[in-house]
mmCIF file of C-alpha atoms and ligand atoms in Angstrom:
data_model
loop_
_atom_site.group_PDB
_atom_site.id
_atom_site.type_symbol
_atom_site.label_atom_id
_atom_site.label_comp_id
_atom_site.label_asym_id
_atom_site.label_seq_id
_atom_site.Cartn_x
_atom_site.Cartn_y
_atom_site.Cartn_z
ATOM 1 C CA MET H 91 0.000 0.000 0.000
ATOM 2 C CA ALA H 92 1.300 3.481 -0.866
ATOM 3 C CA THR H 93 2.364 5.683 2.034
ATOM 4 C CA PRO H 94 -0.284 8.379 2.557
ATOM 5 C CA LYS H 95 0.685 11.970 1.882
ATOM 6 C CA THR H 96 1.571 13.524 5.256
ATOM 7 C CA HIS H 97 1.266 17.209 6.112
ATOM 8 C CA HIS H 98 3.659 18.181 8.901
ATOM 9 C CA VAL H 99 1.993 21.111 10.676
ATOM 10 C CA GLY H 100 4.172 23.309 12.872
ATOM 11 C CA ILE H 101 2.335 24.401 16.047
ATOM 12 C CA ILE H 102 3.790 26.975 18.408
ATOM 13 C CA MET H 103 2.735 25.960 21.926
ATOM 14 C CA ASN H 104 3.182 28.939 24.249
ATOM 15 C CA GLY H 105 2.671 28.455 28.006
ATOM 16 C CA VAL H 106 3.155 24.717 27.528
ATOM 17 C CA THR H 107 4.921 24.252 30.880
ATOM 18 C CA GLY H 108 1.756 25.253 32.797
ATOM 19 C CA ARG H 109 -0.960 22.932 34.156
ATOM 20 C CA MET H 110 -3.205 23.185 31.123
ATOM 21 C CA GLY H 111 -0.420 23.451 28.569
ATOM 22 C CA THR H 112 1.408 20.320 29.719
ATOM 23 C CA ASN H 113 -1.420 17.968 30.618
ATOM 24 C CA GLN H 114 -4.445 18.803 28.499
ATOM 25 C CA HIS H 115 -2.878 20.228 25.397
ATOM 26 C CA LEU H 116 0.561 18.666 25.012
ATOM 27 C CA ILE H 117 0.330 15.190 26.600
ATOM 28 C CA ARG H 118 -3.365 14.352 26.202
ATOM 29 C CA SER H 119 -3.868 16.047 22.826
ATOM 30 C CA ILE H 120 -0.829 16.686 20.638
ATOM 31 C CA CYS H 121 1.359 13.813 21.917
ATOM 32 C CA ALA H 122 -1.632 11.440 21.814
ATOM 33 C CA ILE H 123 -2.328 12.413 18.170
ATOM 34 C CA ARG H 124 1.351 11.905 17.296
ATOM 35 C CA LYS H 125 1.343 8.475 18.977
ATOM 36 C CA GLN H 126 -1.617 7.350 16.885
ATOM 37 C CA GLY H 127 0.201 8.404 13.710
ATOM 38 C CA GLY H 128 -1.479 11.773 13.147
ATOM 39 C CA ILE H 129 -5.002 12.511 11.962
ATOM 40 C CA ARG H 130 -6.186 10.818 8.774
ATOM 41 C CA THR H 131 -8.396 13.040 6.619
ATOM 42 C CA SER H 132 -11.343 11.765 4.572
ATOM 43 C CA ASP H 133 -9.243 11.707 1.416
ATOM 44 C CA GLY H 134 -6.669 9.465 3.077
ATOM 45 C CA GLU H 135 -3.991 12.078 3.734
ATOM 46 C CA VAL H 136 -2.448 12.542 7.175
ATOM 47 C CA ILE H 137 -2.049 15.665 9.297
ATOM 48 C CA PHE H 138 0.857 15.280 11.684
ATOM 49 C CA PRO H 139 1.387 17.945 14.393
ATOM 50 C CA GLU H 140 4.943 19.206 14.904
ATOM 51 C CA PRO H 141 4.906 21.197 18.162
ATOM 52 C CA VAL H 142 7.483 23.788 19.204
ATOM 53 C CA LEU H 143 7.464 24.166 22.977
ATOM 54 C CA VAL H 144 7.680 27.832 24.007
ATOM 55 C CA GLY H 145 8.175 29.265 27.492
ATOM 56 C CA ARG H 146 10.481 31.338 29.645
ATOM 57 C CA ASN H 147 12.271 28.644 31.648
ATOM 58 C CA PRO H 148 14.829 26.663 29.558
ATOM 59 C CA ALA H 149 15.285 23.959 32.213
ATOM 60 C CA LYS H 150 11.538 23.229 32.365
ATOM 61 C CA LEU H 151 11.222 23.247 28.569
ATOM 62 C CA GLN H 152 14.178 20.913 28.145
ATOM 63 C CA GLU H 153 12.782 18.508 30.731
ATOM 64 C CA LEU H 154 9.341 18.536 29.077
ATOM 65 C CA SER H 155 10.765 18.058 25.587
ATOM 66 C CA LYS H 156 12.808 15.082 26.829
ATOM 67 C CA SER H 157 9.961 13.439 28.730
ATOM 68 C CA GLN H 158 7.537 13.802 25.791
ATOM 69 C CA GLY H 159 9.962 13.107 22.958
ATOM 70 C CA ILE H 160 9.466 16.520 21.311
ATOM 71 C CA ASP H 161 12.633 17.865 19.667
ATOM 72 C CA LYS H 162 11.847 21.549 19.339
ATOM 73 C CA TRP H 163 11.732 23.992 22.256
ATOM 74 C CA THR H 164 12.710 27.642 22.667
ATOM 75 C CA THR H 165 12.329 30.751 24.816
ATOM 76 C CA ASP H 166 12.282 32.940 21.681
ATOM 77 C CA LEU H 167 8.614 33.381 20.700
ATOM 78 C CA ASP H 168 9.398 35.915 17.950
ATOM 79 C CA ALA H 169 11.687 33.470 16.162
ATOM 80 C CA THR H 170 8.963 30.795 16.127
ATOM 81 C CA LEU H 171 6.479 33.324 14.725
ATOM 82 C CA ASP H 172 8.945 34.221 11.947
ATOM 83 C CA ASP H 173 9.319 30.564 10.939
ATOM 84 C CA PRO H 174 6.901 29.790 8.046
ATOM 85 C CA ALA H 175 6.868 26.084 9.013
ATOM 86 C CA ASN H 176 4.788 27.067 12.048
ATOM 87 C CA ILE H 177 1.300 27.815 10.800
ATOM 88 C CA ILE H 178 -0.636 27.605 14.091
ATOM 89 C CA TYR H 179 -0.127 29.573 17.298
ATOM 90 C CA PHE H 180 -1.540 28.045 20.496
ATOM 91 C CA ASP H 181 -1.653 29.923 23.815
ATOM 92 C CA ALA H 182 -2.112 28.519 27.335
ATOM 93 C CA GLN H 183 -0.254 31.255 29.195
ATOM 94 C CA THR H 184 -1.753 33.005 32.200
ATOM 95 C CA THR H 185 -4.864 34.873 31.059
ATOM 96 C CA GLY H 186 -3.385 38.389 31.250
ATOM 97 C CA ARG H 187 -0.615 37.524 28.777
ATOM 98 C CA ARG H 188 -2.955 36.162 26.095
ATOM 99 C CA PHE H 189 -4.081 39.321 24.263
ATOM 100 C CA ASP H 190 -0.626 40.623 23.295
ATOM 101 C CA ALA H 191 0.719 37.224 22.262
ATOM 102 C CA VAL H 192 -2.331 36.166 20.223
ATOM 103 C CA MET H 193 -2.483 39.578 18.506
ATOM 104 C CA LYS H 194 1.195 39.278 17.592
ATOM 105 C CA ALA H 195 0.565 35.819 16.120
ATOM 106 C CA ILE H 196 -2.429 37.060 14.097
ATOM 107 C CA LYS H 197 -0.297 39.889 12.697
ATOM 108 C CA LYS H 198 2.246 37.282 11.597
ATOM 109 C CA GLY H 199 -0.540 35.437 9.717
ATOM 110 C CA LYS H 200 -0.747 32.436 12.060
ATOM 111 C CA HIS H 201 -3.986 30.550 12.671
ATOM 112 C CA VAL H 202 -4.762 30.840 16.377
ATOM 113 C CA TYR H 203 -6.221 28.557 19.013
ATOM 114 C CA CYS H 204 -6.111 29.390 22.705
ATOM 115 C CA GLU H 205 -7.244 28.604 26.203
ATOM 116 C CA LYS H 206 -10.186 30.448 27.687
ATOM 117 C CA PRO H 207 -10.755 33.221 28.578
ATOM 118 C CA ILE H 208 -9.525 34.873 25.358
ATOM 119 C CA ALA H 209 -8.770 38.102 27.218
ATOM 120 C CA VAL H 210 -9.501 39.886 30.481
ATOM 121 C CA SER H 211 -12.159 42.181 28.990
ATOM 122 C CA SER H 212 -14.901 41.750 26.394
ATOM 123 C CA ALA H 213 -13.474 44.725 24.465
ATOM 124 C CA GLU H 214 -10.081 43.020 24.092
ATOM 125 C CA ALA H 215 -11.681 39.673 23.232
ATOM 126 C CA LEU H 216 -13.700 41.333 20.449
ATOM 127 C CA GLU H 217 -10.615 43.153 19.196
ATOM 128 C CA LEU H 218 -8.826 39.808 18.835
ATOM 129 C CA TYR H 219 -11.808 38.236 17.069
ATOM 130 C CA ARG H 220 -12.057 41.127 14.608
ATOM 131 C CA ALA H 221 -8.300 41.100 13.966
ATOM 132 C CA ALA H 222 -8.388 37.350 13.251
ATOM 133 C CA LYS H 223 -11.361 37.767 10.883
ATOM 134 C CA ALA H 224 -9.709 40.676 9.069
ATOM 135 C CA ALA H 225 -6.465 38.710 8.704
ATOM 136 C CA GLY H 226 -8.390 35.721 7.338
ATOM 137 C CA VAL H 227 -6.847 33.293 9.814
ATOM 138 C CA LYS H 228 -8.720 30.441 11.467
ATOM 139 C CA ASN H 229 -9.399 31.094 15.122
ATOM 140 C CA GLY H 230 -10.741 29.122 18.041
ATOM 141 C CA VAL H 231 -10.920 28.976 21.793
ATOM 142 C CA VAL H 232 -11.126 25.969 24.116
ATOM 143 C CA GLN H 233 -14.754 24.932 24.833
ATOM 144 C CA ASP H 234 -13.905 21.667 26.573
ATOM 145 C CA LYS H 235 -16.992 21.423 28.808
ATOM 146 C CA LEU H 236 -19.271 20.896 25.788
ATOM 147 C CA TRP H 237 -17.662 17.508 25.117
ATOM 148 C CA LEU H 238 -17.853 16.168 28.655
ATOM 149 C CA PRO H 239 -19.766 12.860 28.331
ATOM 150 C CA GLY H 240 -22.352 14.080 30.866
ATOM 151 C CA LEU H 241 -23.079 17.214 28.849
ATOM 152 C CA VAL H 242 -23.204 15.328 25.552
ATOM 153 C CA LYS H 243 -25.818 13.003 27.124
ATOM 154 C CA LEU H 244 -27.722 15.988 28.481
ATOM 155 C CA LYS H 245 -27.801 17.481 24.982
ATOM 156 C CA SER H 246 -29.256 14.181 23.662
ATOM 157 C CA LEU H 247 -32.017 14.349 26.275
ATOM 158 C CA ILE H 248 -32.811 17.937 25.285
ATOM 159 C CA ASP H 249 -32.878 16.994 21.584
ATOM 160 C CA TYR H 250 -35.215 14.034 22.286
ATOM 161 C CA GLY H 251 -37.661 16.371 24.017
ATOM 162 C CA PHE H 252 -37.270 14.583 27.359
ATOM 163 C CA PHE H 253 -37.694 17.812 29.360
ATOM 164 C CA GLY H 254 -40.682 19.211 27.495
ATOM 165 C CA GLU H 255 -40.341 22.942 27.865
ATOM 166 C CA ILE H 256 -37.227 23.758 29.892
ATOM 167 C CA ILE H 257 -38.035 26.044 32.809
ATOM 168 C CA SER H 258 -34.818 26.494 34.720
ATOM 169 C CA VAL H 259 -31.258 25.273 35.108
ATOM 170 C CA ARG H 260 -29.096 25.133 38.257
ATOM 171 C CA GLY H 261 -25.367 24.614 37.899
ATOM 172 C CA GLU H 262 -22.995 23.913 40.776
ATOM 173 C CA PHE H 263 -19.304 23.943 40.048
ATOM 174 C CA GLY H 264 -16.379 23.900 42.396
ATOM 175 C CA TYR H 265 -14.217 22.256 44.975
ATOM 176 C CA TRP H 266 -12.067 23.196 47.930
ATOM 177 C CA VAL H 267 -8.731 24.747 46.963
ATOM 178 C CA PHE H 268 -6.364 24.387 49.901
ATOM 179 C CA ASP H 269 -4.883 27.657 51.142
ATOM 180 C CA GLY H 270 -1.449 26.050 51.497
ATOM 181 C CA LYS H 271 -1.087 26.905 55.189
ATOM 182 C CA GLY H 272 -1.526 23.326 56.377
ATOM 183 C CA PRO H 273 0.155 20.116 55.231
ATOM 184 C CA VAL H 274 -1.646 20.173 51.844
ATOM 185 C CA ALA H 275 -0.275 22.480 49.128
ATOM 186 C CA SER H 276 -2.677 24.565 47.027
ATOM 187 C CA GLN H 277 -3.790 22.717 43.881
ATOM 188 C CA ARG H 278 -4.081 25.913 41.830
ATOM 189 C CA PRO H 279 -1.529 28.630 40.914
ATOM 190 C CA SER H 280 -1.400 31.719 43.135
ATOM 191 C CA TRP H 281 -2.115 34.143 40.252
ATOM 192 C CA ASN H 282 -5.702 32.803 40.274
ATOM 193 C CA TYR H 283 -6.300 34.640 43.578
ATOM 194 C CA LYS H 284 -4.686 37.983 42.633
ATOM 195 C CA LYS H 285 -6.626 40.647 40.732
ATOM 196 C CA GLU H 286 -3.365 42.411 39.871
ATOM 197 C CA GLU H 287 -2.279 39.232 38.021
ATOM 198 C CA ASP H 288 -5.649 38.888 36.216
ATOM 199 C CA GLY H 289 -6.916 36.106 38.448
ATOM 200 C CA GLY H 290 -10.451 35.571 39.760
ATOM 201 C CA ILE H 291 -13.096 32.913 39.289
ATOM 202 C CA ILE H 292 -15.576 35.221 37.504
ATOM 203 C CA SER H 293 -13.324 35.695 34.482
ATOM 204 C CA ASP H 294 -12.134 32.090 34.766
ATOM 205 C CA MET H 295 -15.515 30.330 34.828
ATOM 206 C CA ILE H 296 -18.261 32.572 33.388
ATOM 207 C CA CYS H 297 -16.680 32.175 29.935
ATOM 208 C CA HIS H 298 -17.299 28.401 30.259
ATOM 209 C CA TRP H 299 -20.932 28.899 31.272
ATOM 210 C CA GLN H 300 -21.512 31.282 28.350
ATOM 211 C CA TYR H 301 -20.803 28.633 25.688
ATOM 212 C CA VAL H 302 -22.425 25.812 27.711
ATOM 213 C CA ILE H 303 -25.642 27.841 28.104
ATOM 214 C CA GLN H 304 -25.728 29.123 24.532
ATOM 215 C CA ASN H 305 -25.156 25.645 23.050
ATOM 216 C CA LEU H 306 -27.567 23.792 25.338
ATOM 217 C CA PHE H 307 -30.257 26.150 26.563
ATOM 218 C CA GLY H 308 -30.507 29.324 24.483
ATOM 219 C CA GLU H 309 -29.259 32.835 23.850
ATOM 220 C CA ILE H 310 -28.340 34.850 26.934
ATOM 221 C CA LYS H 311 -30.362 38.044 27.477
ATOM 222 C CA SER H 312 -28.864 39.232 30.742
ATOM 223 C CA LEU H 313 -26.381 38.241 33.402
ATOM 224 C CA SER H 314 -25.962 39.387 36.975
ATOM 225 C CA CYS H 315 -23.121 38.052 39.048
ATOM 226 C CA LEU H 316 -22.065 38.492 42.641
ATOM 227 C CA GLY H 317 -18.411 37.768 43.324
ATOM 228 C CA ALA H 318 -16.859 37.128 46.735
ATOM 229 C CA THR H 319 -13.409 36.513 48.158
ATOM 230 C CA HIS H 320 -14.164 34.040 50.936
ATOM 231 C CA VAL H 321 -10.603 32.918 51.710
ATOM 232 C CA LYS H 322 -8.606 36.061 52.473
ATOM 233 C CA GLU H 323 -5.046 34.742 52.616
ATOM 234 C CA ARG H 324 -3.217 31.936 50.860
ATOM 235 C CA VAL H 325 0.332 30.600 50.536
ATOM 236 C CA ASP H 326 2.083 30.838 47.156
ATOM 237 C CA GLU H 327 4.407 28.473 45.258
ATOM 238 C CA SER H 328 7.444 29.813 47.201
ATOM 239 C CA GLY H 329 5.821 29.334 50.595
ATOM 240 C CA ASN H 330 5.013 33.037 51.139
ATOM 241 C CA VAL H 331 1.666 34.159 52.555
ATOM 242 C CA TYR H 332 -0.190 36.584 50.245
ATOM 243 C CA LYS H 333 -3.429 38.545 50.414
ATOM 244 C CA CYS H 334 -6.180 37.303 48.077
ATOM 245 C CA THR H 335 -7.401 40.220 45.978
ATOM 246 C CA ALA H 336 -9.504 38.329 43.426
ATOM 247 C CA ASP H 337 -12.898 36.649 43.742
ATOM 248 C CA ASP H 338 -12.808 32.930 44.604
ATOM 249 C CA SER H 339 -16.595 32.452 44.308
ATOM 250 C CA ALA H 340 -19.189 33.620 41.802
ATOM 251 C CA TYR H 341 -22.963 33.510 42.176
ATOM 252 C CA ALA H 342 -24.420 34.171 38.733
ATOM 253 C CA THR H 343 -27.931 34.352 37.297
ATOM 254 C CA PHE H 344 -28.527 34.322 33.550
ATOM 255 C CA GLU H 345 -31.835 35.217 31.967
ATOM 256 C CA LEU H 346 -32.232 33.701 28.505
ATOM 257 C CA LYS H 347 -34.142 35.117 25.543
ATOM 258 C CA ASN H 348 -36.469 32.060 25.697
ATOM 259 C CA ASP H 349 -37.289 32.922 29.374
ATOM 260 C CA VAL H 350 -35.275 30.036 30.843
ATOM 261 C CA ILE H 351 -33.570 31.089 34.094
ATOM 262 C CA VAL H 352 -30.072 29.676 34.607
ATOM 263 C CA HIS H 353 -28.279 29.962 37.910
ATOM 264 C CA PHE H 354 -24.623 28.978 38.220
ATOM 265 C CA ASN H 355 -22.563 28.884 41.405
ATOM 266 C CA SER H 356 -18.817 28.595 40.877
ATOM 267 C CA SER H 357 -16.449 28.244 43.792
ATOM 268 C CA TRP H 358 -12.894 27.434 44.790
ATOM 269 C CA ALA H 359 -14.021 27.542 48.418
ATOM 270 C CA VAL H 360 -16.623 24.797 48.681
ATOM 271 C CA ARG H 361 -16.371 21.188 49.818
ATOM 272 C CA VAL H 362 -18.164 18.896 47.405
ATOM 273 C CA ARG H 363 -21.150 16.989 48.737
ATOM 274 C CA ARG H 364 -22.896 16.253 45.481
ATOM 275 C CA ASP H 365 -22.443 13.731 42.690
ATOM 276 C CA ASP H 366 -19.652 15.529 40.882
ATOM 277 C CA LEU H 367 -17.384 18.613 40.681
ATOM 278 C CA LEU H 368 -19.883 19.980 38.191
ATOM 279 C CA THR H 369 -23.590 19.190 38.335
ATOM 280 C CA ILE H 370 -26.275 20.783 36.184
ATOM 281 C CA GLN H 371 -29.894 20.222 37.160
ATOM 282 C CA VAL H 372 -32.388 20.853 34.385
ATOM 283 C CA ASP H 373 -36.085 21.178 35.164
ATOM 284 C CA GLY H 374 -38.686 21.035 32.427
ATOM 285 C CA THR H 375 -42.444 20.695 32.172
ATOM 286 C CA LYS H 376 -42.140 16.929 31.437
ATOM 287 C CA GLY H 377 -38.977 15.849 33.167
ATOM 288 C CA SER H 378 -35.976 16.728 35.289
ATOM 289 C CA ALA H 379 -32.423 15.432 35.196
ATOM 290 C CA VAL H 380 -29.041 16.105 36.737
ATOM 291 C CA ALA H 381 -25.939 15.983 34.558
ATOM 292 C CA GLY H 382 -22.468 15.461 35.980
ATOM 293 C CA LEU H 383 -19.139 15.235 34.201
ATOM 294 C CA ARG H 384 -19.833 11.734 32.858
ATOM 295 C CA HIS H 385 -23.416 10.701 33.601
ATOM 296 C CA VAL H 386 -26.957 12.016 33.576
ATOM 297 C CA ILE H 387 -29.422 10.826 36.196
ATOM 298 C CA PHE H 388 -33.163 11.392 36.240
ATOM 299 C CA PRO H 389 -36.048 10.213 38.417
ATOM 300 C CA LEU H 390 -38.130 7.306 37.110
ATOM 301 C CA ARG H 391 -41.309 9.355 37.126
ATOM 302 C CA SER H 392 -39.712 11.740 34.598
ATOM 303 C CA LEU H 393 -39.074 8.743 32.381
ATOM 304 C CA ARG H 394 -42.728 7.664 32.738
ATOM 305 C CA THR H 395 -43.955 11.153 31.851
ATOM 306 C CA CYS H 396 -41.689 11.110 28.850
ATOM 307 C CA LEU H 397 -43.026 7.678 27.770
ATOM 308 C CA ALA H 398 -46.600 8.844 28.315
ATOM 309 C CA SER H 399 -45.901 11.842 26.095
ATOM 310 C CA LYS H 400 -45.093 9.323 23.296
ATOM 311 C CA ALA H 401 -41.499 10.478 22.893
ATOM 312 C CA SER H 402 -40.058 8.426 20.075
ATOM 313 C CA HIS H 403 -36.939 7.277 21.882
ATOM 314 C CA ILE H 404 -35.968 6.622 25.469
ATOM 315 C CA ILE H 405 -32.306 6.221 26.188
ATOM 316 C CA VAL H 406 -30.527 5.227 29.348
ATOM 317 C CA LEU H 407 -27.547 7.457 29.770
ATOM 318 C CA ASP H 408 -24.931 5.852 31.942
HETATM 319 N N1 NAD B 76 -10.174 24.904 29.951
HETATM 320 C C1 NAD B 76 -10.124 24.819 31.256
HETATM 321 O O1 NAD B 76 -10.945 24.140 31.882
HETATM 322 C C2 NAD B 76 -9.047 25.548 32.019
HETATM 323 C C3 NAD B 76 -8.715 25.124 33.305
HETATM 324 C C4 NAD B 76 -7.719 25.811 33.991
HETATM 325 C C5 NAD B 76 -7.098 26.905 33.403
HETATM 326 N N2 NAD B 76 -7.469 27.311 32.158
HETATM 327 C C6 NAD B 76 -6.843 28.489 31.535
HETATM 328 O O2 NAD B 76 -5.545 28.125 31.049
HETATM 329 C C7 NAD B 76 -4.623 29.215 31.232
HETATM 330 C C8 NAD B 76 -3.414 28.706 32.008
HETATM 331 O O3 NAD B 76 -3.829 28.267 33.303
HETATM 332 P P1 NAD B 76 -2.951 27.243 34.157
HETATM 333 O O4 NAD B 76 -3.793 26.824 35.287
HETATM 334 O O5 NAD B 76 -2.333 26.231 33.255
HETATM 335 O O6 NAD B 76 -1.821 28.250 34.708
HETATM 336 P P2 NAD B 76 -0.294 27.950 35.067
HETATM 337 O O7 NAD B 76 0.111 29.028 36.003
HETATM 338 O O8 NAD B 76 -0.121 26.533 35.493
HETATM 339 O O9 NAD B 76 0.460 28.109 33.676
HETATM 340 C C9 NAD B 76 0.647 29.373 33.076
HETATM 341 C C10 NAD B 76 1.695 29.332 31.975
HETATM 342 O O10 NAD B 76 1.988 30.695 31.615
HETATM 343 C C11 NAD B 76 3.394 30.908 31.675
HETATM 344 N N3 NAD B 76 3.728 32.247 32.145
HETATM 345 C C12 NAD B 76 3.242 32.861 33.245
HETATM 346 N N4 NAD B 76 3.816 34.069 33.408
HETATM 347 C C13 NAD B 76 4.683 34.210 32.369
HETATM 348 C C14 NAD B 76 5.587 35.224 31.976
HETATM 349 N N5 NAD B 76 5.746 36.335 32.696
HETATM 350 N N6 NAD B 76 6.303 35.026 30.851
HETATM 351 C C15 NAD B 76 6.153 33.907 30.105
HETATM 352 N N7 NAD B 76 5.325 32.895 30.449
HETATM 353 C C16 NAD B 76 4.611 33.057 31.562
HETATM 354 C C17 NAD B 76 3.903 29.892 32.686
HETATM 355 O O11 NAD B 76 5.277 29.636 32.518
HETATM 356 C C18 NAD B 76 3.022 28.683 32.380
HETATM 357 O O12 NAD B 76 3.561 27.962 31.306
HETATM 358 C C19 NAD B 76 -5.419 30.317 31.955
HETATM 359 O O13 NAD B 76 -5.810 31.292 31.034
HETATM 360 C C20 NAD B 76 -6.638 29.608 32.523
HETATM 361 O O14 NAD B 76 -7.771 30.442 32.583
HETATM 362 C C21 NAD B 76 -8.415 26.625 31.454
#
């Protein structure tokens, strides 16, 4: 059999030494695609990603490149942007650094894909979108929650008409983030809790709920959100105590154009006593269900109502 034509696609991966960059995007995505031999297109050709690891710490980059078997790494972002072999720019840096770097990449004609949020203000996010459109480059932002198995199953239930008319939605997201003062280190970076470093759960999580709501429940008409900083002091990566200046909890209510009311609590200061780190309860005129990360559960009587309403399909989502 003839060897398929292979397109080697250079991808600049900036911020790849961070939590998201290393685990989600490099190891679980790009390295996994490389291990399976690339992506085969419908016409039988192969797209093979060729990442360039970009960051500020040479020792970390070298270690990562060795452990993942990736040859190319550098601390010189500009040089990677000038290299025509790199056609995609990916960004998983801290949120506040995203705008400048993505804009630079767009100006160099790179297609761009980045972590959420795109920027720290709607005005900057729109500016990036318009610049990408004007430059004619492809652009995208991570919307990972939409493909959680639990949310995919929830979408199937909605499409089958299981809920009848949806009335309201209650989302609970969060877990306890240790303050680092005791024997357990904080599981999240300290910049998350500092406004001056563009941290805060409102900008971190509301962007997720925007695309989840718009894809599952309808267009958003209005949003009101109360933020709070419940834990006042934490310990950083160097063991120093710092004052928390950013919100660690967000209590948000969305009103949708179709009159559905969606309430979402997001918190890094809550101990989980529910089925999952994220649960979304949907109440409708014919049925109710609760979606978690992987499963959807619903009371039997909702199933009976659905059957009685002569829905064409009933599916068990587990
Ligand atoms: N999709 C999701 O569910 C999800 C989850 C968590 C975080 N995120 C987003 O991903 C992004 C990264 O978050 P994280 O938790 O991985 O953070 P992190 O602190 O672990 O990583 C940040 C990265 O930015 C780099 N960086 C920071 N300051 C820099 C500087 N001055 N110069 C050059 N590089 C610098 C770091 O070296 C690191 O590689 C954030 O925007 C966050 O909102 C998304």
